[in-house]
Coordinates of C-alpha atoms in Angstrom, one line a residue:
M1 CA 45.2 27.7 43.5
D2 CA 42.3 27.0 46.0
S3 CA 39.5 27.7 43.5
E4 CA 38.7 28.5 39.9
F5 CA 36.2 31.1 41.1
S6 CA 37.4 34.5 42.4
V7 CA 36.7 35.7 45.9
Q8 CA 34.5 38.4 44.5
L9 CA 32.3 35.8 42.6
Q10 CA 32.1 33.7 45.7
T11 CA 30.9 36.7 47.7
Q12 CA 28.3 37.5 45.1
A13 CA 27.1 33.8 45.1
Y14 CA 26.8 33.8 48.9
G15 CA 24.9 37.1 48.7
V16 CA 22.4 35.7 46.2
L17 CA 21.8 32.5 48.2
S18 CA 21.5 34.0 51.6
S19 CA 19.2 36.9 50.6
K20 CA 15.7 36.8 51.9
D21 CA 14.6 38.4 48.7
V22 CA 13.7 36.1 45.7
H23 CA 14.6 38.9 43.2
P24 CA 18.3 38.0 42.9
M25 CA 17.4 34.4 42.0
E26 CA 14.9 35.7 39.4
T27 CA 17.7 37.8 37.9
L28 CA 19.9 34.7 37.8
F29 CA 17.2 32.7 36.1
S30 CA 16.5 35.3 33.5
H31 CA 20.2 35.4 32.6
L32 CA 20.6 31.6 32.6
F33 CA 17.7 31.2 30.2
S34 CA 18.6 34.2 28.0
P35 CA 20.1 33.7 24.5
Q36 CA 22.2 36.8 24.9
E37 CA 25.9 36.9 25.8
P38 CA 27.8 37.7 28.0
Q39 CA 24.9 37.6 30.6
R40 CA 24.3 33.9 30.0
S41 CA 27.9 32.8 30.5
Q42 CA 28.3 35.0 33.6
A43 CA 25.1 33.5 35.0
Y44 CA 26.5 29.9 34.4
S45 CA 29.7 30.9 36.2
L46 CA 27.8 32.2 39.1
L47 CA 25.6 29.0 39.3
H48 CA 28.7 26.7 39.1
C49 CA 30.3 28.8 41.9
C50 CA 27.2 28.3 44.0
R51 CA 27.2 24.6 43.3
K52 CA 30.9 24.1 44.3
H53 CA 31.1 26.4 47.3
F54 CA 27.6 26.5 48.8
P55 CA 25.8 23.2 47.8
D56 CA 23.5 23.2 50.8
L57 CA 22.5 26.8 50.4
L58 CA 21.9 26.4 46.7
F59 CA 19.7 23.4 47.2
I60 CA 17.7 25.1 50.0
K61 CA 17.3 28.3 48.0
L62 CA 16.2 26.5 44.8
F63 CA 13.7 24.5 46.8
Y64 CA 12.5 27.6 48.6
V65 CA 11.8 29.3 45.3
I66 CA 10.0 26.2 44.1
R67 CA 7.7 26.3 47.1
Q68 CA 7.3 30.1 47.5
G69 CA 8.1 31.6 44.1
P70 CA 5.6 34.4 43.2
S71 CA 4.8 32.9 39.7
A72 CA 4.5 29.5 38.0
D73 CA 7.2 30.6 35.6
I74 CA 9.7 31.4 38.4
R75 CA 8.9 28.1 40.1
A76 CA 9.4 26.2 36.8
R77 CA 12.7 27.8 36.2
S78 CA 13.9 27.1 39.7
A79 CA 12.9 23.4 39.2
L80 CA 14.7 23.3 35.9
V81 CA 17.9 24.6 37.5
L82 CA 17.5 22.1 40.4
R83 CA 17.2 19.3 37.9
F84 CA 20.3 20.5 36.1
V85 CA 22.5 20.5 39.2
L86 CA 20.9 17.5 41.0
C87 CA 23.2 14.6 40.1
D88 CA 26.3 16.6 40.9
L89 CA 24.8 18.4 43.9
W90 CA 23.1 15.6 45.8
P91 CA 26.3 13.7 47.0
K92 CA 27.7 17.0 48.2
L93 CA 24.8 17.8 50.5
S94 CA 25.1 17.3 54.2
L95 CA 23.2 14.4 55.7
N96 CA 20.8 16.8 57.4
A97 CA 20.1 18.6 54.1
Q98 CA 19.4 15.3 52.4
I99 CA 17.0 14.2 55.1
N100 CA 15.3 17.6 55.0
M101 CA 15.0 17.4 51.3
K102 CA 13.5 13.9 51.3
N103 CA 11.0 14.9 53.9
N104 CA 9.8 18.0 52.2
F105 CA 10.1 17.3 48.5
L106 CA 7.1 14.9 48.2
V107 CA 5.0 17.6 49.9
S108 CA 5.9 20.0 47.1
L109 CA 4.5 17.4 44.6
Q110 CA 1.2 17.5 46.5
E111 CA 1.1 21.3 46.6
E112 CA 2.2 22.4 43.1
C113 CA -0.7 23.4 41.0
S114 CA 1.1 24.3 37.8
L115 CA 1.3 21.1 35.6
P116 CA 4.4 22.2 33.7
T117 CA 6.2 22.8 37.0
L118 CA 4.8 19.6 38.5
R119 CA 6.1 17.6 35.6
I120 CA 9.7 18.9 36.2
L121 CA 9.4 18.2 40.0
C122 CA 8.3 14.6 39.2
A123 CA 11.4 14.2 37.1
I124 CA 13.5 15.5 40.0
A125 CA 11.8 13.1 42.4
S126 CA 12.6 10.2 40.1
E127 CA 16.3 11.2 39.8
M128 CA 16.5 11.8 43.6
A129 CA 15.2 8.3 44.2
S130 CA 17.8 6.9 41.8
E131 CA 20.6 8.9 43.5
I132 CA 19.5 7.7 47.0
S133 CA 19.3 4.1 45.8
G134 CA 22.7 4.3 44.1
V135 CA 24.5 4.9 47.4
G136 CA 22.7 2.1 49.1
H137 CA 20.1 4.1 51.0
E138 CA 16.3 3.8 51.0
W139 CA 13.5 6.3 50.6
P140 CA 10.4 4.4 51.8
E141 CA 8.3 7.5 51.8
F142 CA 8.8 7.7 48.1
I143 CA 7.2 4.3 47.5
E144 CA 4.4 5.1 50.0
Y145 CA 3.7 8.4 48.1
L146 CA 3.3 6.5 44.8
L147 CA 1.0 3.9 46.2
K148 CA -1.3 6.5 47.9
S149 CA -1.3 8.7 44.8
F150 CA -2.4 5.8 42.5
Q151 CA -5.5 5.3 44.6
S152 CA -6.2 8.9 45.2
D153 CA -9.4 10.6 43.9
S154 CA -7.3 13.6 42.9
E155 CA -6.3 13.5 39.2
R156 CA -3.3 15.8 40.1
F157 CA -2.0 13.2 42.6
Q158 CA -2.5 10.4 40.1
L159 CA -0.8 12.3 37.4
S160 CA 2.2 13.2 39.7
A161 CA 2.7 9.5 40.6
L162 CA 2.5 8.5 36.9
W163 CA 4.9 11.2 35.8
V164 CA 7.4 10.1 38.6
L165 CA 7.3 6.6 37.2
A166 CA 7.6 7.8 33.6
F167 CA 10.8 9.6 34.5
L168 CA 12.5 6.8 36.4
P169 CA 16.1 6.3 35.3
K170 CA 16.7 2.9 33.8
V171 CA 19.2 2.0 36.4
Y172 CA 16.5 2.4 39.1
R173 CA 13.6 0.8 37.4
R174 CA 14.2 -2.8 38.6
V175 CA 14.7 -1.4 42.2
A176 CA 11.4 0.3 42.0
C177 CA 9.7 -2.8 40.5
K178 CA 11.0 -4.9 43.4
A179 CA 9.7 -2.3 46.0
L180 CA 6.3 -2.1 44.3
A181 CA 5.9 -5.9 43.7
P182 CA 3.9 -6.5 46.9
S183 CA 1.3 -4.0 45.7
I184 CA 1.1 -5.2 42.1
E185 CA -2.7 -5.9 42.1
P186 CA -3.8 -2.4 43.2
I187 CA -1.2 -0.8 40.8
H188 CA -2.5 -2.9 38.0
L189 CA -6.1 -1.9 38.7
A190 CA -5.1 1.8 39.0
F191 CA -3.2 1.6 35.6
L192 CA -6.2 0.0 33.8
S193 CA -8.4 2.7 35.2
A194 CA -5.9 5.5 34.2
L195 CA -5.7 4.1 30.6
N196 CA -9.4 4.6 30.4
S197 CA -9.4 8.1 31.9
E198 CA -11.0 11.0 30.2
N199 CA -7.9 13.0 31.2
A200 CA -5.5 12.7 28.2
D201 CA -2.5 13.7 30.3
I202 CA -3.2 10.8 32.7
Q203 CA -3.7 8.4 29.8
V204 CA -0.4 9.1 28.1
A205 CA 1.5 9.3 31.4
T206 CA 0.2 5.7 32.1
F207 CA 1.7 4.5 28.8
S208 CA 5.1 5.8 30.1
A209 CA 4.6 4.3 33.5
V210 CA 3.8 0.9 32.1
V211 CA 7.0 1.0 30.1
S212 CA 9.0 2.0 33.2
L213 CA 7.5 -0.8 35.2
I214 CA 7.5 -3.4 32.5
H215 CA 9.6 -5.8 34.6
L216 CA 7.0 -5.6 37.4
F217 CA 4.2 -6.7 35.1
S218 CA 6.1 -9.2 33.0
N219 CA 8.2 -11.1 35.6
S220 CA 5.5 -11.9 38.1
S221 CA 4.6 -15.6 38.3
G222 CA 1.1 -16.7 37.7
R223 CA -1.2 -14.1 36.3
N224 CA -0.3 -12.3 33.0
W225 CA -0.6 -8.7 34.2
F226 CA 0.9 -7.4 31.0
H227 CA -1.8 -8.8 28.7
D228 CA -4.5 -6.6 30.2
L229 CA -2.3 -3.5 30.2
L230 CA -1.3 -3.9 26.6
R231 CA -4.9 -4.3 25.5
G232 CA -5.8 -1.2 27.7
M233 CA -3.0 0.8 26.0
M234 CA -4.4 0.0 22.5
V235 CA -7.9 0.8 23.5
G236 CA -6.6 4.0 25.1
L237 CA -4.8 4.9 21.8
F238 CA -7.9 4.5 19.7
N239 CA -9.9 6.4 22.4
L240 CA -7.4 9.4 22.0
L241 CA -7.8 9.3 18.2
S242 CA -11.6 9.1 18.4
R243 CA -11.6 12.2 20.6
L244 CA -9.2 14.0 18.1
K245 CA -6.5 14.2 20.7
E246 CA -3.8 13.5 18.1
D247 CA -1.0 15.3 20.0
Y248 CA -1.6 12.9 22.9
A249 CA -1.9 9.9 20.6
R250 CA 1.5 10.7 19.2
G251 CA 2.9 10.6 22.8
A252 CA 1.2 7.3 23.3
L253 CA 2.7 5.9 20.1
K254 CA 6.2 7.1 21.2
E255 CA 5.9 5.0 24.3
L256 CA 4.7 2.0 22.4
I257 CA 7.8 2.4 20.1
M258 CA 9.9 2.5 23.2
L259 CA 8.3 -0.7 24.5
V260 CA 9.1 -2.5 21.2
M261 CA 12.7 -1.3 21.4
E262 CA 13.3 -2.3 25.0
E263 CA 11.2 -5.5 25.4
P264 CA 10.3 -6.9 21.9
Q265 CA 10.1 -10.5 23.1
L266 CA 7.1 -9.6 25.3
L267 CA 5.1 -8.7 22.2
K268 CA 5.5 -12.0 20.3
P269 CA 2.1 -13.3 21.4
Y270 CA 0.3 -10.1 20.5
L271 CA 2.2 -9.2 17.3
N272 CA -0.6 -9.9 14.8
E273 CA -3.1 -7.9 16.8
L274 CA -0.7 -5.0 17.2
V275 CA 0.1 -4.9 13.5
L276 CA -3.5 -5.0 12.6
D277 CA -4.4 -2.2 15.0
M278 CA -1.6 0.0 13.6
L279 CA -2.6 -0.8 10.0
K280 CA -6.1 0.5 10.9
I281 CA -4.6 3.8 11.9
A282 CA -2.3 4.0 8.9
E283 CA -5.2 3.3 6.6
S284 CA -7.6 5.7 8.2
E285 CA -8.5 8.9 6.3
Q286 CA -9.5 10.7 9.5
V287 CA -6.0 10.4 11.1
T288 CA -3.5 13.2 10.1
E289 CA -0.2 12.5 8.3
G290 CA 1.7 13.7 11.4
T291 CA 0.3 10.9 13.5
K292 CA 0.7 8.3 10.8
V293 CA 4.5 9.1 10.8
F294 CA 4.6 7.6 14.3
V295 CA 2.6 4.6 13.2
H296 CA 5.2 4.1 10.4
K297 CA 8.0 4.4 12.9
F298 CA 6.3 1.8 15.2
L299 CA 6.0 -0.7 12.3
L300 CA 9.6 0.0 11.3
T301 CA 10.8 -0.6 14.8
I302 CA 9.0 -4.0 14.8
A303 CA 10.7 -4.8 11.5
E304 CA 14.1 -3.9 13.0
A305 CA 13.6 -6.1 16.1
S306 CA 15.5 -9.3 15.5
D307 CA 13.6 -11.0 18.3
L308 CA 10.4 -10.6 16.3
A309 CA 11.6 -11.6 12.9
L310 CA 10.4 -15.2 13.1
T311 CA 7.0 -14.2 14.4
M312 CA 6.7 -11.6 11.7
R313 CA 7.2 -14.2 9.0
G314 CA 4.3 -16.2 10.6
L315 CA 1.8 -13.4 10.3
P316 CA -1.2 -14.2 8.0
Y317 CA -0.6 -13.5 4.3
Q318 CA -3.2 -10.8 4.0
T319 CA -1.7 -9.0 7.0
L320 CA 1.7 -9.0 5.4
V321 CA 0.2 -7.7 2.1
R322 CA -1.4 -4.8 4.0
L323 CA 1.8 -4.2 5.9
L324 CA 3.7 -3.8 2.6
T325 CA 1.0 -1.5 1.2
V326 CA 1.9 1.1 3.9
P327 CA 5.4 1.9 2.4
M328 CA 3.9 1.6 -1.1
K329 CA 1.6 4.5 -0.3
L330 CA 4.6 6.5 0.9
L331 CA 6.3 6.0 -2.5
L332 CA 3.3 7.7 -4.2
C333 CA 4.4 11.0 -2.6
I334 CA 6.2 12.4 -5.7
N335 CA 5.3 15.5 -7.7
D336 CA 3.6 15.4 -11.0
D337 CA 5.9 17.6 -12.9
N338 CA 6.8 15.2 -15.8
A339 CA 10.5 15.8 -15.2
C340 CA 12.4 12.8 -13.9
Y341 CA 15.6 14.7 -14.0
N342 CA 14.5 17.6 -11.9
K343 CA 15.8 16.8 -8.4
E344 CA 14.3 20.0 -6.9
S345 CA 10.8 18.8 -7.8
D346 CA 10.5 16.4 -4.9
Q347 CA 12.1 18.5 -2.2
G348 CA 10.6 18.9 1.3
A349 CA 8.1 16.7 2.9
N350 CA 7.6 14.4 -0.1
V351 CA 11.3 13.4 -0.1
G352 CA 11.0 12.5 3.6
K353 CA 8.0 10.3 2.8
T354 CA 9.6 8.5 -0.1
D355 CA 12.8 8.0 1.8
L356 CA 10.8 6.6 4.7
G357 CA 9.0 4.3 2.3
I358 CA 12.3 3.0 0.8
S359 CA 13.8 2.5 4.3
Y360 CA 10.5 0.7 5.4
L361 CA 10.7 -1.7 2.4
T362 CA 14.3 -2.5 3.0
K363 CA 13.8 -3.3 6.6
I364 CA 10.6 -5.2 6.0
S365 CA 12.2 -7.4 3.3
T366 CA 15.1 -8.1 5.6
A367 CA 12.8 -9.1 8.5
L368 CA 10.5 -11.3 6.4
G369 CA 13.3 -12.9 4.3
E370 CA 13.3 -13.8 0.7
K371 CA 10.8 -16.7 0.7
T372 CA 8.1 -14.8 2.5
M373 CA 8.7 -11.4 0.9
T374 CA 9.1 -12.4 -2.8
P375 CA 5.5 -13.6 -3.5
I376 CA 4.0 -10.7 -1.7
A377 CA 6.2 -8.1 -3.4
F378 CA 5.6 -9.7 -6.8
E379 CA 1.9 -9.6 -6.4
L380 CA 1.9 -5.9 -5.4
F381 CA 4.4 -5.1 -8.3
L382 CA 2.0 -6.5 -10.9
E383 CA -1.0 -4.7 -9.3
Y384 CA 0.8 -1.4 -9.2
M385 CA 2.2 -1.7 -12.7
D386 CA -1.3 -2.3 -14.1
A387 CA -2.6 0.9 -12.6
S388 CA -3.7 3.9 -14.6
D389 CA -2.1 6.3 -12.2
W390 CA 1.5 6.9 -13.2
K391 CA 2.6 7.4 -9.6
K392 CA 1.5 3.8 -8.8
R393 CA 3.6 2.5 -11.8
H394 CA 6.5 4.5 -10.6
A395 CA 6.1 3.2 -7.1
G396 CA 5.9 -0.4 -8.5
I397 CA 9.4 0.0 -10.1
S398 CA 10.8 1.8 -7.0
M399 CA 9.6 -1.1 -4.8
L400 CA 11.0 -3.7 -7.2
A401 CA 14.4 -2.0 -7.1
V402 CA 14.4 -2.1 -3.3
I403 CA 13.1 -5.7 -2.9
A404 CA 15.3 -7.1 -5.6
K405 CA 18.4 -6.1 -3.7
E406 CA 17.3 -8.4 -0.9
C407 CA 15.4 -11.1 -2.8
S408 CA 17.0 -11.4 -6.2
G409 CA 17.9 -15.0 -5.8
E410 CA 14.3 -16.0 -4.9
M411 CA 12.9 -13.9 -7.7
V412 CA 15.0 -15.6 -10.3
L413 CA 13.9 -19.0 -9.1
M414 CA 10.3 -18.2 -8.7
K415 CA 8.1 -19.5 -11.5
N416 CA 7.2 -16.9 -14.2
C417 CA 8.6 -14.1 -12.1
L418 CA 11.7 -13.3 -14.2
E419 CA 9.7 -13.5 -17.4
Q420 CA 6.9 -11.2 -16.2
V421 CA 9.2 -8.7 -14.6
T422 CA 11.1 -8.4 -17.9
S423 CA 8.0 -7.9 -19.9
V424 CA 6.6 -5.3 -17.5
I425 CA 9.9 -3.4 -17.4
L426 CA 10.2 -3.4 -21.3
K427 CA 6.7 -2.0 -21.5
S428 CA 7.7 0.7 -19.0
F429 CA 10.4 1.9 -21.5
Q430 CA 7.4 3.3 -23.5
D431 CA 5.3 4.6 -20.6
P432 CA 3.4 7.8 -21.2
H433 CA 5.0 9.5 -18.2
S434 CA 8.7 10.3 -18.3
R435 CA 9.3 9.5 -14.6
V436 CA 8.2 6.0 -15.1
C437 CA 10.4 5.6 -18.1
C438 CA 13.4 7.0 -16.1
A439 CA 12.6 4.6 -13.2
A440 CA 12.7 1.7 -15.7
F441 CA 16.0 2.8 -17.3
N442 CA 17.6 3.3 -13.9
F443 CA 16.3 -0.1 -12.7
M444 CA 18.1 -1.8 -15.6
Q445 CA 21.4 -0.4 -14.3
L446 CA 21.3 -1.8 -10.8
P447 CA 24.1 -4.2 -9.8
I448 CA 21.8 -7.0 -8.6
T449 CA 21.3 -10.6 -9.5
L450 CA 17.9 -10.1 -11.0
I451 CA 19.2 -7.6 -13.5
E452 CA 22.1 -9.9 -14.4
A453 CA 19.7 -12.8 -15.1
M454 CA 17.5 -10.5 -17.2
Q455 CA 20.5 -9.4 -19.2
I456 CA 21.8 -13.0 -19.8
L457 CA 18.4 -14.5 -20.7
H458 CA 16.6 -11.6 -22.4
H459 CA 19.2 -9.2 -23.8
L460 CA 17.9 -9.9 -27.3
R461 CA 14.6 -8.4 -26.2
I462 CA 16.0 -5.7 -23.9
V463 CA 18.5 -4.0 -26.3
P464 CA 16.0 -3.4 -29.1
A465 CA 13.4 -2.1 -26.7
L466 CA 16.0 0.4 -25.3
V467 CA 17.1 1.5 -28.7
T468 CA 13.4 2.1 -29.7
A469 CA 12.9 4.1 -26.5
L470 CA 16.0 6.1 -27.3
D471 CA 14.6 6.9 -30.8
Q472 CA 11.1 7.8 -29.6
H473 CA 11.6 9.9 -26.5
S474 CA 12.0 13.6 -27.1
I475 CA 13.0 14.9 -23.6
P476 CA 16.8 15.2 -23.6
K477 CA 17.3 13.9 -20.1
V478 CA 15.0 10.9 -20.7
K479 CA 17.0 10.1 -23.9
E480 CA 20.2 10.4 -21.8
Q481 CA 18.9 7.8 -19.3
A482 CA 17.9 5.4 -22.1
A483 CA 21.3 5.7 -23.7
S484 CA 23.0 5.1 -20.3
A485 CA 20.9 1.9 -19.8
I486 CA 22.0 0.7 -23.3
L487 CA 25.6 1.4 -22.7
H488 CA 25.5 -0.3 -19.3
L489 CA 24.0 -3.4 -20.8
I490 CA 26.5 -3.6 -23.7
K491 CA 29.4 -3.3 -21.2
K492 CA 27.9 -6.2 -19.1
L493 CA 27.3 -8.6 -22.1
H494 CA 29.7 -11.4 -22.7
S495 CA 31.4 -11.4 -26.1
D496 CA 29.2 -14.3 -27.2
G497 CA 26.2 -12.2 -26.4
L498 CA 27.5 -9.2 -28.2
R499 CA 28.0 -11.2 -31.4
M500 CA 24.3 -12.0 -31.4
H501 CA 23.5 -8.3 -32.0
T502 CA 24.2 -7.9 -35.7
D503 CA 23.3 -4.2 -35.5
L504 CA 25.8 -3.4 -32.7
D505 CA 27.7 -0.9 -34.8
T506 CA 24.5 1.0 -35.6
I507 CA 23.6 1.0 -31.9
L508 CA 27.1 2.3 -30.9
S509 CA 26.8 5.0 -33.5
K510 CA 23.5 6.2 -32.1
L511 CA 25.1 6.4 -28.6
Q512 CA 28.0 8.5 -29.9
K513 CA 25.5 11.0 -31.2
E514 CA 23.8 11.4 -27.8
P515 CA 25.3 14.1 -25.5
Q516 CA 27.0 13.1 -22.2
V517 CA 27.1 9.4 -23.1

């Protein structure tokens, strides 16, 4: 069979592409972007038929609509379709079509007035450059366009060049860096100016461009170009926040997160300043929670970067305390319904925040290691457990449960830690708020070294305290948690330890009377 597409469909495709009227393409676009079937599937079949049998015509037609389309919406849709088919279509184009496209595409970047459409065209230009380089060819006009646009007085030209760089495929970035290296000084100056621009689109696009060209600014011998740019990025971020451009600030934070993920070793000399800057944002009452989520993700990404672990441990003590306070505040996002057993009470955004706080604590404790983490966590634990707000006391136990999984050995060995933790937890069995009590009962059932040490050394204090709590609490589910903690402890005790509890039969009798135990 010569083709998977019928002769009738091929005839229809040729008719759409060869028509001097834009209307058939408008109809194709409306069906391609429609959620309704079968129009959408039929439109995709027509597009694939065009791509397979008439690649030159399809490319020319799409580009014509981009240049001459009657509305920004039609031009944007044509650009989206061109981007969709580009990688498959470009190698199939004739040499003349490729030359024509290279000569004319950069002109379209200069002429397009609609920013959404321009953004798509910039992505296409980046992918075209990568495709051209991938087959061993060059596109010098592309590099010339970037250099001229950086130094242009037109914000639209500047923005187009920055967006082109932002969209550079990773496989092409080193090629672009090599081509731009002779002009590093004017590019560096242009980027510093753009980071300080009053145009928020230009500012955020520059963040992306710096990440794309990071090898240009970090591998150059002599001057440290990256130092100035990183400082400019942080100043730019605070500038966006001060102007209440939080949507843009989130875009800038996303790029900083990407920078940590891709080149963490570059940030070692600046880690303390970066963390302090992010803590200022996280602690600010003027910044919205939506933006703080990205700050939390940035700090989490730093904690996850193995290349930064040693540097993290060397941060000043007070910086680390503030760093740990961030997830502690997330653990405060629980509802005051006095019902520790009601799982529905913490649904929605609060669950997301507490889960993020627990994940944050886990990764921070792994990054810092036991010796660094334990004294900081212990200090915060005592502070939170002494608070009048029950949410803080609950957060203190939640934090201890997370940290003890990573740092139990050090906590057992640390002077006075085991004794003080035991006393605080025993006191929490009688806390005025049921959720704190439940957190304490659940903590005592964790399979960690710290709990095992508490059971071995202090079971003569723990068992009576649990039995007293069982007798005094009136909420059935709280009593159930207390009984479960007693039963767990009794099962774990060695026979010698059990013989020390002369009232064991009485305790077991109490447990048998409790439902579901």
